[in-house]
Amino acid sequence: MLLLSAVVTVLYAALARRQLDLGHLGGYLVGLGFVVSLLGSVLLHELGHALTARRYGIGVRGITLELLGGYTEMDRDAPSPKVDLLVSLAGPAVSAVLGAGSVAATLALPAGTLAHQLAFQLAVSNVVVAVFNSLPGLPLDGGRALRAAVWAVTRDRHRGTEVAGWVGRAVAVATVALVLLFTLRRALAPLALPLMLLVAVTLWRGAGQSIRMARIGRRLPLVDLARLARPLLPVPTGTPLAEAQRRRAEGPTPDAALAVVDSAGRPVALVDPARVAAVPAERRPWLAVDAVARDLGRVPALPVDADGERVLETVRTHPGAQYVVTAGEDVVGVLHIADLAQLLEPKRKTNT
């Protein structure tokens, strides 16, 4: 963020010095003002998304600002293509209105003055934000609008997300092609080259993430914790780790989760596979399972009847390797994140 701000400040300062006959310090101050204007434009843009989302009953958790854009985090997806379209277009609409007003002010103010330059800054900031975000590819707002359109036609949100994601990758490739063309023609400043390439890489990664989430979303109905959770193998507290592993290997379910139980047979802790893997094999006969276990109260819990969306939301908000699966007050199994990943992304390599 600081590096990008410095690059933009330097590039804009050179332009300001030529147009306003400023010294180096004055040029840098005007360049820094452009950076602040750009961040302010992004904030107003994201507030357009946030307020429209709240208008339709979608909660907003927060807004993240970056120099190349921003992100409004909502607590759930839009309930319909219409709402998705309106929320998507609200941000560019705010930027377009601010940009139009700033352009009018730029034309009305006398050229060569600081006021004219500040108005020009606001015009450029908002026009750039509006135009860039209107490109029809995820993760941009234009891509979200495209997703809503495909969703409305096909009645499949995941299809819309995947189509808009692939278009987003095409936009990223086109951005790289334009950058190379402008560079060869010397129409792009050398310092702007890495910035534009970073934009293209950001678009490509965001589009890829959208495609991935669309494919995961299609498989969420397959999540059935009653079948996916591994059964528990109770071992008394104080049992050597090697002995607990031997019992599991010789039992009917060698992939069972090891649960430490108290004298009454109640599970009190869960053996952590990552901690077990860190223990040398020669030490395991002398190390109790308690030393590599986590208290059950510290392990995130999921009800056995939770659907795929709830499971995925729990994983997002409470990332971990294991999740206790419960039925009422009883622990009925353990969900391993690797098992969930294998179900949702069968072609993706995972570590068990």
mmCIF file of C-alpha atoms in Angstrom:
data_model
loop_
_atom_site.group_PDB
_atom_site.id
_atom_site.type_symbol
_atom_site.label_atom_id
_atom_site.label_comp_id
_atom_site.label_asym_id
_atom_site.label_seq_id
_atom_site.Cartn_x
_atom_site.Cartn_y
_atom_site.Cartn_z
ATOM 1 C CA MET A 1 0.000 0.000 0.000
ATOM 2 C CA LEU A 2 2.762 2.451 0.921
ATOM 3 C CA LEU A 3 4.818 1.468 -2.123
ATOM 4 C CA LEU A 4 1.871 1.998 -4.476
ATOM 5 C CA SER A 5 1.084 5.341 -2.837
ATOM 6 C CA ALA A 6 4.686 6.455 -3.321
ATOM 7 C CA VAL A 7 4.679 5.402 -7.003
ATOM 8 C CA VAL A 8 1.433 7.255 -7.742
ATOM 9 C CA THR A 9 2.621 10.322 -5.816
ATOM 10 C CA VAL A 10 5.852 10.497 -7.819
ATOM 11 C CA LEU A 11 4.085 10.011 -11.156
ATOM 12 C CA TYR A 12 1.438 12.625 -10.455
ATOM 13 C CA ALA A 13 3.922 15.075 -8.928
ATOM 14 C CA ALA A 14 5.797 15.272 -12.240
ATOM 15 C CA LEU A 15 2.542 16.132 -14.041
ATOM 16 C CA ALA A 16 1.587 18.742 -11.428
ATOM 17 C CA ARG A 17 5.003 20.452 -11.625
ATOM 18 C CA ARG A 18 4.692 20.857 -15.374
ATOM 19 C CA GLN A 19 1.160 22.227 -15.263
ATOM 20 C CA LEU A 20 1.411 24.481 -12.194
ATOM 21 C CA ASP A 21 5.085 25.476 -12.314
ATOM 22 C CA LEU A 22 5.660 24.109 -8.823
ATOM 23 C CA GLY A 23 8.828 23.117 -7.042
ATOM 24 C CA HIS A 24 9.599 19.555 -6.044
ATOM 25 C CA LEU A 25 7.915 19.845 -2.629
ATOM 26 C CA GLY A 26 4.773 21.427 -4.067
ATOM 27 C CA GLY A 27 4.565 18.775 -6.755
ATOM 28 C CA TYR A 28 4.832 15.984 -4.212
ATOM 29 C CA LEU A 29 2.144 17.583 -2.033
ATOM 30 C CA VAL A 30 -0.226 17.752 -5.004
ATOM 31 C CA GLY A 31 0.685 14.153 -5.872
ATOM 32 C CA LEU A 32 -0.066 13.077 -2.316
ATOM 33 C CA GLY A 33 -3.372 14.928 -2.576
ATOM 34 C CA PHE A 34 -4.190 12.816 -5.592
ATOM 35 C CA VAL A 35 -3.555 9.649 -3.579
ATOM 36 C CA VAL A 36 -5.853 10.900 -0.813
ATOM 37 C CA SER A 37 -8.489 11.789 -3.429
ATOM 38 C CA LEU A 38 -8.227 8.310 -4.895
ATOM 39 C CA LEU A 39 -8.690 6.666 -1.487
ATOM 40 C CA GLY A 40 -11.640 8.955 -0.730
ATOM 41 C CA SER A 41 -13.205 8.044 -4.066
ATOM 42 C CA VAL A 42 -12.794 4.348 -3.294
ATOM 43 C CA LEU A 43 -14.403 4.851 0.133
ATOM 44 C CA LEU A 44 -17.451 6.609 -1.322
ATOM 45 C CA HIS A 45 -17.654 3.925 -3.998
ATOM 46 C CA GLU A 46 -17.723 1.163 -1.371
ATOM 47 C CA LEU A 47 -20.253 3.084 0.732
ATOM 48 C CA GLY A 48 -22.525 2.948 -2.308
ATOM 49 C CA HIS A 49 -22.342 -0.848 -2.193
ATOM 50 C CA ALA A 50 -22.738 -0.976 1.579
ATOM 51 C CA LEU A 51 -25.767 1.324 1.837
ATOM 52 C CA THR A 52 -27.544 -0.395 -1.052
ATOM 53 C CA ALA A 53 -26.893 -3.804 0.502
ATOM 54 C CA ARG A 54 -28.329 -2.647 3.830
ATOM 55 C CA ARG A 55 -31.324 -1.216 1.972
ATOM 56 C CA TYR A 56 -32.168 -4.778 0.914
ATOM 57 C CA GLY A 57 -31.547 -6.336 4.310
ATOM 58 C CA ILE A 58 -27.998 -7.574 3.721
ATOM 59 C CA GLY A 59 -25.723 -6.906 6.677
ATOM 60 C CA VAL A 60 -22.333 -5.274 6.124
ATOM 61 C CA ARG A 61 -19.421 -6.435 8.267
ATOM 62 C CA GLY A 62 -16.850 -3.937 7.092
ATOM 63 C CA ILE A 63 -15.127 -2.089 4.264
ATOM 64 C CA THR A 64 -11.505 -2.682 3.294
ATOM 65 C CA LEU A 65 -9.729 0.069 1.349
ATOM 66 C CA GLU A 66 -6.812 -0.420 -1.019
ATOM 67 C CA LEU A 67 -5.261 1.998 -3.485
ATOM 68 C CA LEU A 68 -6.299 -0.196 -6.412
ATOM 69 C CA GLY A 69 -9.835 -0.646 -5.116
ATOM 70 C CA GLY A 70 -11.808 -1.744 -2.101
ATOM 71 C CA TYR A 71 -13.968 -4.520 -0.767
ATOM 72 C CA THR A 72 -17.273 -4.461 1.084
ATOM 73 C CA GLU A 73 -17.747 -7.579 3.210
ATOM 74 C CA MET A 74 -21.386 -8.644 3.507
ATOM 75 C CA ASP A 75 -22.799 -11.253 5.843
ATOM 76 C CA ARG A 76 -24.634 -13.138 3.080
ATOM 77 C CA ASP A 77 -25.098 -13.289 -0.672
ATOM 78 C CA ALA A 78 -27.765 -11.323 -2.501
ATOM 79 C CA PRO A 79 -31.108 -13.200 -2.440
ATOM 80 C CA SER A 80 -31.915 -12.556 -6.120
ATOM 81 C CA PRO A 81 -30.272 -11.471 -9.389
ATOM 82 C CA LYS A 82 -32.043 -8.103 -9.174
ATOM 83 C CA VAL A 83 -30.593 -7.288 -5.746
ATOM 84 C CA ASP A 84 -27.169 -8.569 -6.831
ATOM 85 C CA LEU A 85 -27.288 -6.266 -9.860
ATOM 86 C CA LEU A 86 -28.364 -3.200 -7.873
ATOM 87 C CA VAL A 87 -25.723 -3.715 -5.178
ATOM 88 C CA SER A 88 -23.060 -4.253 -7.845
ATOM 89 C CA LEU A 89 -23.904 -1.122 -9.827
ATOM 90 C CA ALA A 90 -24.339 1.159 -6.797
ATOM 91 C CA GLY A 91 -20.593 1.706 -6.399
ATOM 92 C CA PRO A 92 -19.821 2.660 -10.020
ATOM 93 C CA ALA A 93 -22.938 4.859 -10.019
ATOM 94 C CA VAL A 94 -21.626 6.836 -7.031
ATOM 95 C CA SER A 95 -18.222 7.186 -8.694
ATOM 96 C CA ALA A 96 -19.821 8.266 -11.975
ATOM 97 C CA VAL A 97 -21.887 10.993 -10.282
ATOM 98 C CA LEU A 98 -18.856 12.292 -8.362
ATOM 99 C CA GLY A 99 -16.766 12.124 -11.524
ATOM 100 C CA ALA A 100 -19.322 14.064 -13.567
ATOM 101 C CA GLY A 101 -19.526 16.772 -10.923
ATOM 102 C CA SER A 102 -15.729 17.003 -10.722
ATOM 103 C CA VAL A 103 -15.424 17.228 -14.511
ATOM 104 C CA ALA A 104 -17.926 20.086 -14.530
ATOM 105 C CA ALA A 105 -15.943 21.874 -11.820
ATOM 106 C CA THR A 106 -12.703 21.325 -13.761
ATOM 107 C CA LEU A 107 -14.188 22.900 -16.872
ATOM 108 C CA ALA A 108 -15.606 25.858 -14.901
ATOM 109 C CA LEU A 109 -12.434 26.736 -12.966
ATOM 110 C CA PRO A 110 -9.583 28.701 -14.586
ATOM 111 C CA ALA A 111 -6.784 26.490 -15.865
ATOM 112 C CA GLY A 112 -3.390 26.636 -14.207
ATOM 113 C CA THR A 113 -4.763 27.220 -10.706
ATOM 114 C CA LEU A 114 -4.538 24.962 -7.684
ATOM 115 C CA ALA A 115 -8.357 24.794 -7.448
ATOM 116 C CA HIS A 116 -8.502 23.617 -11.071
ATOM 117 C CA GLN A 117 -5.870 20.984 -10.352
ATOM 118 C CA LEU A 118 -7.723 19.714 -7.237
ATOM 119 C CA ALA A 119 -10.974 19.455 -9.192
ATOM 120 C CA PHE A 120 -9.094 17.622 -11.925
ATOM 121 C CA GLN A 121 -7.746 15.213 -9.302
ATOM 122 C CA LEU A 122 -11.250 14.394 -8.095
ATOM 123 C CA ALA A 123 -12.470 13.991 -11.674
ATOM 124 C CA VAL A 124 -9.661 11.599 -12.584
ATOM 125 C CA SER A 125 -10.047 9.644 -9.332
ATOM 126 C CA ASN A 126 -13.751 9.015 -9.729
ATOM 127 C CA VAL A 127 -13.757 8.464 -13.483
ATOM 128 C CA VAL A 128 -10.932 5.927 -13.145
ATOM 129 C CA VAL A 129 -12.731 4.122 -10.308
ATOM 130 C CA ALA A 130 -16.057 4.113 -12.206
ATOM 131 C CA VAL A 131 -14.636 2.958 -15.534
ATOM 132 C CA PHE A 132 -12.229 0.396 -14.128
ATOM 133 C CA ASN A 133 -14.825 -1.207 -11.862
ATOM 134 C CA SER A 134 -17.385 -1.371 -14.679
ATOM 135 C CA LEU A 135 -15.267 -3.822 -16.695
ATOM 136 C CA PRO A 136 -17.334 -7.028 -17.136
ATOM 137 C CA GLY A 137 -15.299 -9.526 -15.180
ATOM 138 C CA LEU A 138 -14.999 -10.684 -11.580
ATOM 139 C CA PRO A 139 -13.791 -9.539 -9.108
ATOM 140 C CA LEU A 140 -14.842 -6.122 -10.501
ATOM 141 C CA ASP A 141 -18.331 -4.670 -10.086
ATOM 142 C CA GLY A 142 -19.003 -5.100 -13.788
ATOM 143 C CA GLY A 143 -18.271 -8.776 -13.303
ATOM 144 C CA ARG A 144 -20.801 -8.939 -10.486
ATOM 145 C CA ALA A 145 -23.356 -7.312 -12.777
ATOM 146 C CA LEU A 146 -22.530 -9.895 -15.459
ATOM 147 C CA ARG A 147 -22.952 -12.631 -12.867
ATOM 148 C CA ALA A 148 -26.383 -11.271 -11.971
ATOM 149 C CA ALA A 149 -27.402 -11.233 -15.652
ATOM 150 C CA VAL A 150 -26.259 -14.830 -16.257
ATOM 151 C CA TRP A 151 -27.897 -15.849 -12.978
ATOM 152 C CA ALA A 152 -31.201 -14.322 -14.092
ATOM 153 C CA VAL A 153 -31.074 -16.128 -17.459
ATOM 154 C CA THR A 154 -29.853 -19.545 -16.274
ATOM 155 C CA ARG A 155 -31.324 -19.434 -12.733
ATOM 156 C CA ASP A 156 -27.949 -20.727 -11.557
ATOM 157 C CA ARG A 157 -25.885 -18.358 -9.413
ATOM 158 C CA HIS A 158 -22.831 -20.590 -9.586
ATOM 159 C CA ARG A 159 -22.964 -20.633 -13.385
ATOM 160 C CA GLY A 160 -23.085 -16.836 -13.367
ATOM 161 C CA THR A 161 -20.093 -16.647 -11.029
ATOM 162 C CA GLU A 162 -18.057 -19.039 -13.151
ATOM 163 C CA VAL A 163 -18.845 -17.224 -16.422
ATOM 164 C CA ALA A 164 -17.999 -13.833 -14.905
ATOM 165 C CA GLY A 165 -14.798 -15.313 -13.461
ATOM 166 C CA TRP A 166 -13.583 -16.516 -16.854
ATOM 167 C CA VAL A 167 -14.427 -13.137 -18.372
ATOM 168 C CA GLY A 168 -12.412 -11.582 -15.541
ATOM 169 C CA ARG A 169 -9.407 -13.668 -16.556
ATOM 170 C CA ALA A 170 -9.862 -12.452 -20.133
ATOM 171 C CA VAL A 171 -9.892 -8.857 -18.855
ATOM 172 C CA ALA A 172 -6.653 -9.553 -16.958
ATOM 173 C CA VAL A 173 -4.986 -10.919 -20.101
ATOM 174 C CA ALA A 174 -6.235 -7.933 -22.122
ATOM 175 C CA THR A 175 -4.781 -5.606 -19.472
ATOM 176 C CA VAL A 176 -1.371 -7.240 -19.820
ATOM 177 C CA ALA A 177 -1.589 -6.959 -23.625
ATOM 178 C CA LEU A 178 -2.427 -3.249 -23.410
ATOM 179 C CA VAL A 179 0.389 -2.631 -20.945
ATOM 180 C CA LEU A 180 2.890 -4.292 -23.270
ATOM 181 C CA LEU A 181 1.546 -2.364 -26.261
ATOM 182 C CA PHE A 182 1.777 0.987 -24.482
ATOM 183 C CA THR A 183 5.260 0.122 -23.208
ATOM 184 C CA LEU A 184 6.515 -0.716 -26.703
ATOM 185 C CA ARG A 185 5.087 2.550 -28.002
ATOM 186 C CA ARG A 186 6.581 4.411 -25.039
ATOM 187 C CA ALA A 187 3.144 5.714 -24.076
ATOM 188 C CA LEU A 188 3.453 4.381 -20.526
ATOM 189 C CA ALA A 189 5.790 5.806 -17.914
ATOM 190 C CA PRO A 190 8.376 3.261 -16.681
ATOM 191 C CA LEU A 191 7.188 3.585 -13.088
ATOM 192 C CA ALA A 192 3.587 2.856 -14.158
ATOM 193 C CA LEU A 193 4.537 -0.492 -15.723
ATOM 194 C CA PRO A 194 4.783 -2.507 -12.460
ATOM 195 C CA LEU A 195 1.613 -0.832 -11.167
ATOM 196 C CA MET A 196 -0.405 -1.856 -14.233
ATOM 197 C CA LEU A 197 1.018 -5.379 -14.139
ATOM 198 C CA LEU A 198 0.028 -5.609 -10.480
ATOM 199 C CA VAL A 199 -3.509 -4.634 -11.476
ATOM 200 C CA ALA A 200 -3.553 -7.458 -14.036
ATOM 201 C CA VAL A 201 -2.227 -10.011 -11.527
ATOM 202 C CA THR A 202 -4.809 -8.896 -8.960
ATOM 203 C CA LEU A 203 -7.588 -9.335 -11.522
ATOM 204 C CA TRP A 204 -6.347 -12.794 -12.525
ATOM 205 C CA ARG A 205 -6.138 -14.025 -8.935
ATOM 206 C CA GLY A 206 -9.528 -12.574 -8.012
ATOM 207 C CA ALA A 207 -11.142 -14.147 -11.063
ATOM 208 C CA GLY A 208 -9.557 -17.495 -10.258
ATOM 209 C CA GLN A 209 -10.836 -17.330 -6.692
ATOM 210 C CA SER A 210 -14.347 -16.592 -7.987
ATOM 211 C CA ILE A 211 -14.235 -19.615 -10.303
ATOM 212 C CA ARG A 212 -13.035 -21.777 -7.428
ATOM 213 C CA MET A 213 -15.810 -20.582 -5.108
ATOM 214 C CA ALA A 214 -18.410 -21.254 -7.810
ATOM 215 C CA ARG A 215 -17.231 -24.850 -8.122
ATOM 216 C CA ILE A 216 -17.226 -25.255 -4.342
ATOM 217 C CA GLY A 217 -20.733 -23.786 -4.145
ATOM 218 C CA ARG A 218 -22.050 -26.428 -6.529
ATOM 219 C CA ARG A 219 -20.822 -29.193 -4.215
ATOM 220 C CA LEU A 220 -22.082 -27.705 -0.940
ATOM 221 C CA PRO A 221 -25.310 -29.776 -1.046
ATOM 222 C CA LEU A 222 -23.086 -32.892 -0.820
ATOM 223 C CA VAL A 223 -21.947 -31.936 2.684
ATOM 224 C CA ASP A 224 -23.474 -34.424 5.144
ATOM 225 C CA LEU A 225 -21.737 -34.309 8.508
ATOM 226 C CA ALA A 226 -23.320 -37.576 9.635
ATOM 227 C CA ARG A 227 -21.338 -39.345 6.903
ATOM 228 C CA LEU A 228 -18.350 -37.010 6.596
ATOM 229 C CA ALA A 229 -17.357 -36.826 10.261
ATOM 230 C CA ARG A 230 -14.847 -39.375 11.515
ATOM 231 C CA PRO A 231 -15.950 -41.505 14.489
ATOM 232 C CA LEU A 232 -14.394 -41.079 17.903
ATOM 233 C CA LEU A 233 -12.045 -43.622 19.468
ATOM 234 C CA PRO A 234 -12.039 -42.949 23.228
ATOM 235 C CA VAL A 235 -8.764 -43.436 25.092
ATOM 236 C CA PRO A 236 -8.392 -42.870 28.838
ATOM 237 C CA THR A 237 -6.387 -39.917 30.046
ATOM 238 C CA GLY A 238 -2.736 -40.840 30.564
ATOM 239 C CA THR A 239 -2.682 -43.417 27.746
ATOM 240 C CA PRO A 240 0.676 -43.447 25.926
ATOM 241 C CA LEU A 241 0.419 -41.962 22.445
ATOM 242 C CA ALA A 242 1.901 -45.062 20.806
ATOM 243 C CA GLU A 243 -0.667 -47.278 22.540
ATOM 244 C CA ALA A 244 -3.539 -45.031 21.432
ATOM 245 C CA GLN A 245 -2.294 -45.172 17.852
ATOM 246 C CA ARG A 246 -1.963 -48.975 18.034
ATOM 247 C CA ARG A 247 -5.565 -49.325 19.219
ATOM 248 C CA ARG A 248 -6.783 -47.155 16.377
ATOM 249 C CA ALA A 249 -4.744 -49.018 13.750
ATOM 250 C CA GLU A 250 -6.068 -52.398 14.936
ATOM 251 C CA GLY A 251 -9.648 -51.211 15.314
ATOM 252 C CA PRO A 252 -12.465 -51.265 12.745
ATOM 253 C CA THR A 253 -11.990 -47.557 11.882
ATOM 254 C CA PRO A 254 -8.282 -46.743 11.466
ATOM 255 C CA ASP A 255 -9.124 -43.151 10.491
ATOM 256 C CA ALA A 256 -11.001 -42.477 13.741
ATOM 257 C CA ALA A 257 -10.289 -39.362 15.775
ATOM 258 C CA LEU A 258 -8.625 -39.983 19.124
ATOM 259 C CA ALA A 259 -10.620 -38.501 22.006
ATOM 260 C CA VAL A 260 -9.243 -38.317 25.538
ATOM 261 C CA VAL A 261 -11.938 -39.335 28.056
ATOM 262 C CA ASP A 262 -12.117 -38.868 31.804
ATOM 263 C CA SER A 263 -12.850 -41.524 34.407
ATOM 264 C CA ALA A 264 -16.561 -41.296 33.616
ATOM 265 C CA GLY A 265 -15.943 -41.940 29.915
ATOM 266 C CA ARG A 266 -16.795 -38.386 28.826
ATOM 267 C CA PRO A 267 -14.675 -36.808 26.065
ATOM 268 C CA VAL A 268 -12.626 -33.938 27.466
ATOM 269 C CA ALA A 269 -9.972 -33.369 24.789
ATOM 270 C CA LEU A 270 -9.192 -34.158 21.182
ATOM 271 C CA VAL A 271 -5.807 -35.394 19.974
ATOM 272 C CA ASP A 272 -4.349 -32.930 17.476
ATOM 273 C CA PRO A 273 -2.818 -34.689 14.412
ATOM 274 C CA ALA A 274 -0.433 -31.781 13.798
ATOM 275 C CA ARG A 275 0.991 -32.077 17.312
ATOM 276 C CA VAL A 276 1.249 -35.843 16.928
ATOM 277 C CA ALA A 277 3.187 -35.473 13.682
ATOM 278 C CA ALA A 278 5.721 -33.270 15.480
ATOM 279 C CA VAL A 279 6.502 -35.983 18.051
ATOM 280 C CA PRO A 280 9.367 -38.356 17.058
ATOM 281 C CA ALA A 281 8.279 -41.991 16.836
ATOM 282 C CA GLU A 282 10.726 -43.084 19.566
ATOM 283 C CA ARG A 283 9.117 -40.688 22.087
ATOM 284 C CA ARG A 284 5.524 -41.741 21.497
ATOM 285 C CA PRO A 285 5.569 -44.744 23.875
ATOM 286 C CA TRP A 286 6.579 -42.388 26.701
ATOM 287 C CA LEU A 287 4.313 -39.444 25.923
ATOM 288 C CA ALA A 288 0.709 -39.348 27.149
ATOM 289 C CA VAL A 289 -2.054 -38.417 24.690
ATOM 290 C CA ASP A 290 -2.935 -35.500 26.947
ATOM 291 C CA ALA A 291 0.252 -33.725 25.866
ATOM 292 C CA VAL A 292 -0.848 -33.600 22.222
ATOM 293 C CA ALA A 293 -4.553 -32.975 22.795
ATOM 294 C CA ARG A 294 -6.728 -29.851 22.755
ATOM 295 C CA ASP A 295 -9.476 -29.205 25.245
ATOM 296 C CA LEU A 296 -12.868 -29.820 23.596
ATOM 297 C CA GLY A 297 -14.039 -26.363 24.612
ATOM 298 C CA ARG A 298 -11.364 -24.851 22.363
ATOM 299 C CA VAL A 299 -12.343 -26.847 19.273
ATOM 300 C CA PRO A 300 -15.051 -25.251 17.070
ATOM 301 C CA ALA A 301 -18.303 -27.200 17.086
ATOM 302 C CA LEU A 302 -20.822 -27.956 14.353
ATOM 303 C CA PRO A 303 -24.281 -29.519 14.755
ATOM 304 C CA VAL A 304 -24.600 -32.764 12.829
ATOM 305 C CA ASP A 305 -27.527 -31.388 10.817
ATOM 306 C CA ALA A 306 -25.647 -28.250 9.624
ATOM 307 C CA ASP A 307 -25.896 -27.702 5.879
ATOM 308 C CA GLY A 308 -22.963 -26.998 3.576
ATOM 309 C CA GLU A 309 -23.275 -23.210 3.712
ATOM 310 C CA ARG A 310 -23.219 -23.179 7.505
ATOM 311 C CA VAL A 311 -20.236 -25.534 7.582
ATOM 312 C CA LEU A 312 -18.323 -23.345 5.125
ATOM 313 C CA GLU A 313 -19.177 -20.182 7.067
ATOM 314 C CA THR A 314 -17.913 -21.796 10.297
ATOM 315 C CA VAL A 315 -14.676 -22.780 8.581
ATOM 316 C CA ARG A 316 -14.228 -19.197 7.353
ATOM 317 C CA THR A 317 -14.872 -17.584 10.722
ATOM 318 C CA HIS A 318 -13.086 -20.237 12.833
ATOM 319 C CA PRO A 319 -10.280 -21.677 10.709
ATOM 320 C CA GLY A 320 -8.792 -24.895 12.033
ATOM 321 C CA ALA A 321 -7.857 -28.486 11.237
ATOM 322 C CA GLN A 322 -10.636 -30.180 13.238
ATOM 323 C CA TYR A 323 -14.254 -29.465 14.162
ATOM 324 C CA VAL A 324 -16.320 -31.278 16.768
ATOM 325 C CA VAL A 325 -19.613 -32.597 15.382
ATOM 326 C CA THR A 326 -22.388 -32.647 17.969
ATOM 327 C CA ALA A 327 -25.918 -33.969 18.333
ATOM 328 C CA GLY A 328 -27.431 -32.041 21.210
ATOM 329 C CA GLU A 329 -24.869 -32.231 24.014
ATOM 330 C CA ASP A 330 -23.210 -35.382 22.678
ATOM 331 C CA VAL A 331 -20.063 -35.447 20.539
ATOM 332 C CA VAL A 332 -20.748 -37.826 17.651
ATOM 333 C CA GLY A 333 -17.660 -37.308 15.512
ATOM 334 C CA VAL A 334 -14.905 -35.031 14.261
ATOM 335 C CA LEU A 335 -14.766 -33.236 10.944
ATOM 336 C CA HIS A 336 -11.259 -32.965 9.495
ATOM 337 C CA ILE A 337 -10.760 -29.966 7.247
ATOM 338 C CA ALA A 338 -8.858 -32.196 4.792
ATOM 339 C CA ASP A 339 -11.939 -34.422 4.402
ATOM 340 C CA LEU A 340 -14.135 -31.396 3.727
ATOM 341 C CA ALA A 341 -11.625 -30.029 1.215
ATOM 342 C CA GLN A 342 -11.478 -33.370 -0.577
ATOM 343 C CA LEU A 343 -15.267 -33.410 -0.880
ATOM 344 C CA LEU A 344 -15.580 -29.831 -2.104
ATOM 345 C CA GLU A 345 -12.481 -29.841 -4.326
ATOM 346 C CA PRO A 346 -11.813 -33.467 -5.327
ATOM 347 C CA LYS A 347 -9.216 -32.458 -7.938
ATOM 348 C CA ARG A 348 -7.228 -30.297 -5.546
ATOM 349 C CA LYS A 349 -4.348 -31.833 -3.618
ATOM 350 C CA THR A 350 -4.790 -31.672 0.156
ATOM 351 C CA ASN A 351 -2.671 -32.673 3.121
ATOM 352 C CA THR A 352 -4.185 -35.193 5.497
#
